[in-house]
Amino acid sequence: YARRGGVSPGLLVIIVLLVGLITAVVLALPRWTGGARARMERFPAFGLYQDFNASVILSALAMIMSNGSSLKEALLVLESRASPWMRWQLRKVLKSLSDNPNDYAAAFAKGLLPPRVRGRLMSLSDSLPFGDALVELGSKESKRLQSSVEVSAVAMNYTLTTALVLLVVVLSI
């Protein structure tokens, strides 16, 4: 991959493309909304972003609701200060709750929470009122959610590092 005169043109193109791809993904994470984005949530970078934001939003909901605000009031407060992606997610929840005020499972199945977090929330809401379940999940379970995000981040880091090492090895042959 190295030449006497410097870096080979092929490696330089690959490096520029990788930097461009990483920049595009980082810029798209808080901004990109819509159906195509919803499908991308299955991929590591986008799924990790969703997991991280689920932890943040649950903590924020717990804090706001524990001060006496209703779920709708808390969602509206968060929506007013949210990034485009988060605002899109919160609006889907608000619209669903507006259409079916007591169907919390459907409202939170719209993409704001990843399936495993949503499952834990629904499990807690079997034994607690939904608002209390949100506060419980957001305040007492946030450490578990954050450690889950950290595990996902480490796995993604190892995957990307391995891919980069393999790329360098292949280009050096």
PDB file of C-alpha atoms in Angstrom:
ATOM      1  CA  TYR A   1       0.000   0.000   0.000  1.00  0.00           C
ATOM      2  CA  ALA A   2       2.980   2.305   0.372  1.00  0.00           C
ATOM      3  CA  ARG A   3       5.078   3.287  -2.601  1.00  0.00           C
ATOM      4  CA  ARG A   4       8.427   4.916  -2.901  1.00  0.00           C
ATOM      5  CA  GLY A   5       6.755   8.201  -3.801  1.00  0.00           C
ATOM      6  CA  GLY A   6       4.103   8.023  -1.046  1.00  0.00           C
ATOM      7  CA  VAL A   7       0.697   6.426  -0.672  1.00  0.00           C
ATOM      8  CA  SER A   8      -0.733   4.556  -3.657  1.00  0.00           C
ATOM      9  CA  PRO A   9      -3.631   6.282  -5.450  1.00  0.00           C
ATOM     10  CA  GLY A  10      -5.927   3.312  -4.751  1.00  0.00           C
ATOM     11  CA  LEU A  11      -5.383   3.526  -1.002  1.00  0.00           C
ATOM     12  CA  LEU A  12      -5.848   7.279  -1.077  1.00  0.00           C
ATOM     13  CA  VAL A  13      -9.211   6.869  -2.838  1.00  0.00           C
ATOM     14  CA  ILE A  14     -10.309   4.273  -0.277  1.00  0.00           C
ATOM     15  CA  ILE A  15      -9.280   6.522   2.628  1.00  0.00           C
ATOM     16  CA  VAL A  16     -11.167   9.500   1.152  1.00  0.00           C
ATOM     17  CA  LEU A  17     -14.258   7.322   0.561  1.00  0.00           C
ATOM     18  CA  LEU A  18     -14.151   5.947   4.118  1.00  0.00           C
ATOM     19  CA  VAL A  19     -13.777   9.413   5.631  1.00  0.00           C
ATOM     20  CA  GLY A  20     -16.641  10.624   3.422  1.00  0.00           C
ATOM     21  CA  LEU A  21     -18.856   7.699   4.429  1.00  0.00           C
ATOM     22  CA  ILE A  22     -18.154   8.153   8.139  1.00  0.00           C
ATOM     23  CA  THR A  23     -18.816  11.902   7.863  1.00  0.00           C
ATOM     24  CA  ALA A  24     -22.088  11.287   6.009  1.00  0.00           C
ATOM     25  CA  VAL A  25     -23.290   8.796   8.627  1.00  0.00           C
ATOM     26  CA  VAL A  26     -22.347  11.066  11.550  1.00  0.00           C
ATOM     27  CA  LEU A  27     -24.136  14.019   9.943  1.00  0.00           C
ATOM     28  CA  ALA A  28     -27.187  11.903   9.054  1.00  0.00           C
ATOM     29  CA  LEU A  29     -27.707  10.388  12.508  1.00  0.00           C
ATOM     30  CA  PRO A  30     -29.528  13.352  14.122  1.00  0.00           C
ATOM     31  CA  ARG A  31     -31.015  14.747  10.899  1.00  0.00           C
ATOM     32  CA  TRP A  32     -32.272  11.991   8.604  1.00  0.00           C
ATOM     33  CA  THR A  33     -35.946  11.030   8.952  1.00  0.00           C
ATOM     34  CA  GLY A  34     -38.479   9.027   6.964  1.00  0.00           C
ATOM     35  CA  GLY A  35     -39.126   5.492   5.821  1.00  0.00           C
ATOM     36  CA  ALA A  36     -35.617   4.810   4.538  1.00  0.00           C
ATOM     37  CA  ARG A  37     -34.176   5.919   7.892  1.00  0.00           C
ATOM     38  CA  ALA A  38     -36.551   3.583   9.727  1.00  0.00           C
ATOM     39  CA  ARG A  39     -35.164   0.672   7.686  1.00  0.00           C
ATOM     40  CA  MET A  40     -31.595   1.757   8.427  1.00  0.00           C
ATOM     41  CA  GLU A  41     -32.174   1.423  12.186  1.00  0.00           C
ATOM     42  CA  ARG A  42     -31.288  -2.255  11.754  1.00  0.00           C
ATOM     43  CA  PHE A  43     -27.693  -1.368  10.870  1.00  0.00           C
ATOM     44  CA  PRO A  44     -25.102  -0.907  13.623  1.00  0.00           C
ATOM     45  CA  ALA A  45     -24.410   2.856  13.562  1.00  0.00           C
ATOM     46  CA  PHE A  46     -28.073   3.786  13.261  1.00  0.00           C
ATOM     47  CA  GLY A  47     -29.206   1.157  15.767  1.00  0.00           C
ATOM     48  CA  LEU A  48     -26.583   2.313  18.244  1.00  0.00           C
ATOM     49  CA  TYR A  49     -27.825   5.891  17.830  1.00  0.00           C
ATOM     50  CA  GLN A  50     -31.380   4.717  18.495  1.00  0.00           C
ATOM     51  CA  ASP A  51     -30.273   2.765  21.594  1.00  0.00           C
ATOM     52  CA  PHE A  52     -28.338   5.725  22.968  1.00  0.00           C
ATOM     53  CA  ASN A  53     -31.238   8.106  22.385  1.00  0.00           C
ATOM     54  CA  ALA A  54     -33.689   5.655  23.966  1.00  0.00           C
ATOM     55  CA  SER A  55     -31.613   5.815  27.139  1.00  0.00           C
ATOM     56  CA  VAL A  56     -31.484   9.613  27.030  1.00  0.00           C
ATOM     57  CA  ILE A  57     -35.192  10.032  26.268  1.00  0.00           C
ATOM     58  CA  LEU A  58     -36.265   7.597  28.981  1.00  0.00           C
ATOM     59  CA  SER A  59     -34.134   9.421  31.542  1.00  0.00           C
ATOM     60  CA  ALA A  60     -35.580  12.770  30.434  1.00  0.00           C
ATOM     61  CA  LEU A  61     -39.161  11.432  30.491  1.00  0.00           C
ATOM     62  CA  ALA A  62     -38.579  10.024  33.976  1.00  0.00           C
ATOM     63  CA  MET A  63     -37.243  13.334  35.241  1.00  0.00           C
ATOM     64  CA  ILE A  64     -40.061  15.415  33.736  1.00  0.00           C
ATOM     65  CA  MET A  65     -42.839  13.008  34.731  1.00  0.00           C
ATOM     66  CA  SER A  66     -41.531  12.548  38.272  1.00  0.00           C
ATOM     67  CA  ASN A  67     -42.119  16.297  38.706  1.00  0.00           C
ATOM     68  CA  GLY A  68     -45.837  15.808  38.054  1.00  0.00           C
ATOM     69  CA  SER A  69     -46.116  16.330  34.284  1.00  0.00           C
ATOM     70  CA  SER A  70     -48.267  14.019  32.199  1.00  0.00           C
ATOM     71  CA  LEU A  71     -46.769  11.812  29.501  1.00  0.00           C
ATOM     72  CA  LYS A  72     -48.103  14.096  26.763  1.00  0.00           C
ATOM     73  CA  GLU A  73     -46.702  17.219  28.454  1.00  0.00           C
ATOM     74  CA  ALA A  74     -43.315  15.540  28.850  1.00  0.00           C
ATOM     75  CA  LEU A  75     -43.271  14.453  25.203  1.00  0.00           C
ATOM     76  CA  LEU A  76     -44.177  17.978  24.069  1.00  0.00           C
ATOM     77  CA  VAL A  77     -41.400  19.514  26.186  1.00  0.00           C
ATOM     78  CA  LEU A  78     -38.868  17.086  24.728  1.00  0.00           C
ATOM     79  CA  GLU A  79     -40.153  17.601  21.188  1.00  0.00           C
ATOM     80  CA  SER A  80     -39.639  21.370  21.405  1.00  0.00           C
ATOM     81  CA  ARG A  81     -35.912  20.917  22.063  1.00  0.00           C
ATOM     82  CA  ALA A  82     -35.201  17.820  19.972  1.00  0.00           C
ATOM     83  CA  SER A  83     -33.036  17.139  16.932  1.00  0.00           C
ATOM     84  CA  PRO A  84     -34.928  16.462  13.670  1.00  0.00           C
ATOM     85  CA  TRP A  85     -34.663  12.674  14.151  1.00  0.00           C
ATOM     86  CA  MET A  86     -35.864  12.803  17.758  1.00  0.00           C
ATOM     87  CA  ARG A  87     -38.646  15.269  16.879  1.00  0.00           C
ATOM     88  CA  TRP A  88     -39.790  12.859  14.134  1.00  0.00           C
ATOM     89  CA  GLN A  89     -39.841   9.979  16.635  1.00  0.00           C
ATOM     90  CA  LEU A  90     -41.662  11.975  19.315  1.00  0.00           C
ATOM     91  CA  ARG A  91     -44.267  13.202  16.832  1.00  0.00           C
ATOM     92  CA  LYS A  92     -45.024   9.601  15.826  1.00  0.00           C
ATOM     93  CA  VAL A  93     -45.599   8.717  19.492  1.00  0.00           C
ATOM     94  CA  LEU A  94     -47.733  11.824  20.068  1.00  0.00           C
ATOM     95  CA  LYS A  95     -49.841  11.147  16.956  1.00  0.00           C
ATOM     96  CA  SER A  96     -50.375   7.540  17.976  1.00  0.00           C
ATOM     97  CA  LEU A  97     -51.413   8.593  21.489  1.00  0.00           C
ATOM     98  CA  SER A  98     -53.727  11.204  19.990  1.00  0.00           C
ATOM     99  CA  ASP A  99     -55.397   8.521  17.828  1.00  0.00           C
ATOM    100  CA  ASN A 100     -55.479   5.874  20.618  1.00  0.00           C
ATOM    101  CA  PRO A 101     -54.877   7.545  24.006  1.00  0.00           C
ATOM    102  CA  ASN A 102     -54.541   4.301  25.986  1.00  0.00           C
ATOM    103  CA  ASP A 103     -52.578   2.192  23.503  1.00  0.00           C
ATOM    104  CA  TYR A 104     -49.085   2.855  24.842  1.00  0.00           C
ATOM    105  CA  ALA A 105     -47.633  -0.294  23.298  1.00  0.00           C
ATOM    106  CA  ALA A 106     -48.593   0.850  19.796  1.00  0.00           C
ATOM    107  CA  ALA A 107     -47.377   4.398  20.425  1.00  0.00           C
ATOM    108  CA  PHE A 108     -43.939   3.302  21.563  1.00  0.00           C
ATOM    109  CA  ALA A 109     -43.689   0.681  18.804  1.00  0.00           C
ATOM    110  CA  LYS A 110     -43.339   3.469  16.239  1.00  0.00           C
ATOM    111  CA  GLY A 111     -39.530   3.471  16.413  1.00  0.00           C
ATOM    112  CA  LEU A 112     -38.566   5.651  19.363  1.00  0.00           C
ATOM    113  CA  LEU A 113     -37.562   2.687  21.512  1.00  0.00           C
ATOM    114  CA  PRO A 114     -35.682  -0.374  20.293  1.00  0.00           C
ATOM    115  CA  PRO A 115     -37.638  -3.649  20.643  1.00  0.00           C
ATOM    116  CA  ARG A 116     -35.812  -4.930  23.752  1.00  0.00           C
ATOM    117  CA  VAL A 117     -36.307  -1.620  25.606  1.00  0.00           C
ATOM    118  CA  ARG A 118     -39.937  -1.469  24.527  1.00  0.00           C
ATOM    119  CA  GLY A 119     -40.408  -5.050  25.736  1.00  0.00           C
ATOM    120  CA  ARG A 120     -38.971  -4.158  29.153  1.00  0.00           C
ATOM    121  CA  LEU A 121     -41.276  -1.120  29.325  1.00  0.00           C
ATOM    122  CA  MET A 122     -44.341  -3.203  28.450  1.00  0.00           C
ATOM    123  CA  SER A 123     -43.307  -5.808  31.008  1.00  0.00           C
ATOM    124  CA  LEU A 124     -43.036  -3.155  33.712  1.00  0.00           C
ATOM    125  CA  SER A 125     -46.389  -1.662  32.683  1.00  0.00           C
ATOM    126  CA  ASP A 126     -48.049  -5.020  33.415  1.00  0.00           C
ATOM    127  CA  SER A 127     -47.447  -4.408  37.116  1.00  0.00           C
ATOM    128  CA  LEU A 128     -47.369  -0.586  37.222  1.00  0.00           C
ATOM    129  CA  PRO A 129     -49.372   2.238  35.636  1.00  0.00           C
ATOM    130  CA  PHE A 130     -47.691   3.177  32.333  1.00  0.00           C
ATOM    131  CA  GLY A 131     -46.408   6.548  33.569  1.00  0.00           C
ATOM    132  CA  ASP A 132     -44.870   4.897  36.616  1.00  0.00           C
ATOM    133  CA  ALA A 133     -43.339   2.214  34.388  1.00  0.00           C
ATOM    134  CA  LEU A 134     -41.701   4.948  32.273  1.00  0.00           C
ATOM    135  CA  VAL A 135     -40.327   6.649  35.378  1.00  0.00           C
ATOM    136  CA  GLU A 136     -39.082   3.292  36.729  1.00  0.00           C
ATOM    137  CA  LEU A 137     -37.410   2.358  33.434  1.00  0.00           C
ATOM    138  CA  GLY A 138     -35.944   5.817  32.928  1.00  0.00           C
ATOM    139  CA  SER A 139     -34.598   6.301  36.422  1.00  0.00           C
ATOM    140  CA  LYS A 140     -33.672   2.883  37.759  1.00  0.00           C
ATOM    141  CA  GLU A 141     -32.881   1.028  34.568  1.00  0.00           C
ATOM    142  CA  SER A 142     -30.911   3.738  32.769  1.00  0.00           C
ATOM    143  CA  LYS A 143     -27.569   2.309  33.908  1.00  0.00           C
ATOM    144  CA  ARG A 144     -28.470  -1.044  32.387  1.00  0.00           C
ATOM    145  CA  LEU A 145     -29.507   0.651  29.147  1.00  0.00           C
ATOM    146  CA  GLN A 146     -26.282   2.650  29.063  1.00  0.00           C
ATOM    147  CA  SER A 147     -24.167  -0.454  29.604  1.00  0.00           C
ATOM    148  CA  SER A 148     -26.047  -2.134  26.758  1.00  0.00           C
ATOM    149  CA  VAL A 149     -25.195   0.836  24.526  1.00  0.00           C
ATOM    150  CA  GLU A 150     -21.551   0.615  25.622  1.00  0.00           C
ATOM    151  CA  VAL A 151     -21.418  -3.102  24.751  1.00  0.00           C
ATOM    152  CA  SER A 152     -22.884  -2.353  21.308  1.00  0.00           C
ATOM    153  CA  ALA A 153     -20.375   0.458  20.796  1.00  0.00           C
ATOM    154  CA  VAL A 154     -17.437  -1.782  21.708  1.00  0.00           C
ATOM    155  CA  ALA A 155     -18.694  -4.500  19.344  1.00  0.00           C
ATOM    156  CA  MET A 156     -19.047  -1.962  16.537  1.00  0.00           C
ATOM    157  CA  ASN A 157     -15.580  -0.591  17.284  1.00  0.00           C
ATOM    158  CA  TYR A 158     -14.027  -4.072  17.050  1.00  0.00           C
ATOM    159  CA  THR A 159     -15.915  -4.757  13.829  1.00  0.00           C
ATOM    160  CA  LEU A 160     -14.749  -1.522  12.208  1.00  0.00           C
ATOM    161  CA  THR A 161     -11.168  -2.006  13.403  1.00  0.00           C
ATOM    162  CA  THR A 162     -11.111  -5.555  12.039  1.00  0.00           C
ATOM    163  CA  ALA A 163     -12.520  -4.377   8.722  1.00  0.00           C
ATOM    164  CA  LEU A 164      -9.874  -1.651   8.487  1.00  0.00           C
ATOM    165  CA  VAL A 165      -7.036  -4.082   9.317  1.00  0.00           C
ATOM    166  CA  LEU A 166      -8.332  -6.526   6.708  1.00  0.00           C
ATOM    167  CA  LEU A 167      -8.509  -3.732   4.152  1.00  0.00           C
ATOM    168  CA  VAL A 168      -4.915  -2.708   4.811  1.00  0.00           C
ATOM    169  CA  VAL A 169      -3.767  -6.348   4.613  1.00  0.00           C
ATOM    170  CA  VAL A 170      -5.583  -6.902   1.311  1.00  0.00           C
ATOM    171  CA  LEU A 171      -4.197  -3.699  -0.169  1.00  0.00           C
ATOM    172  CA  SER A 172      -0.652  -4.551   0.916  1.00  0.00           C
ATOM    173  CA  ILE A 173      -0.687  -7.872  -0.954  1.00  0.00           C
TER     174      ILE A 173
END
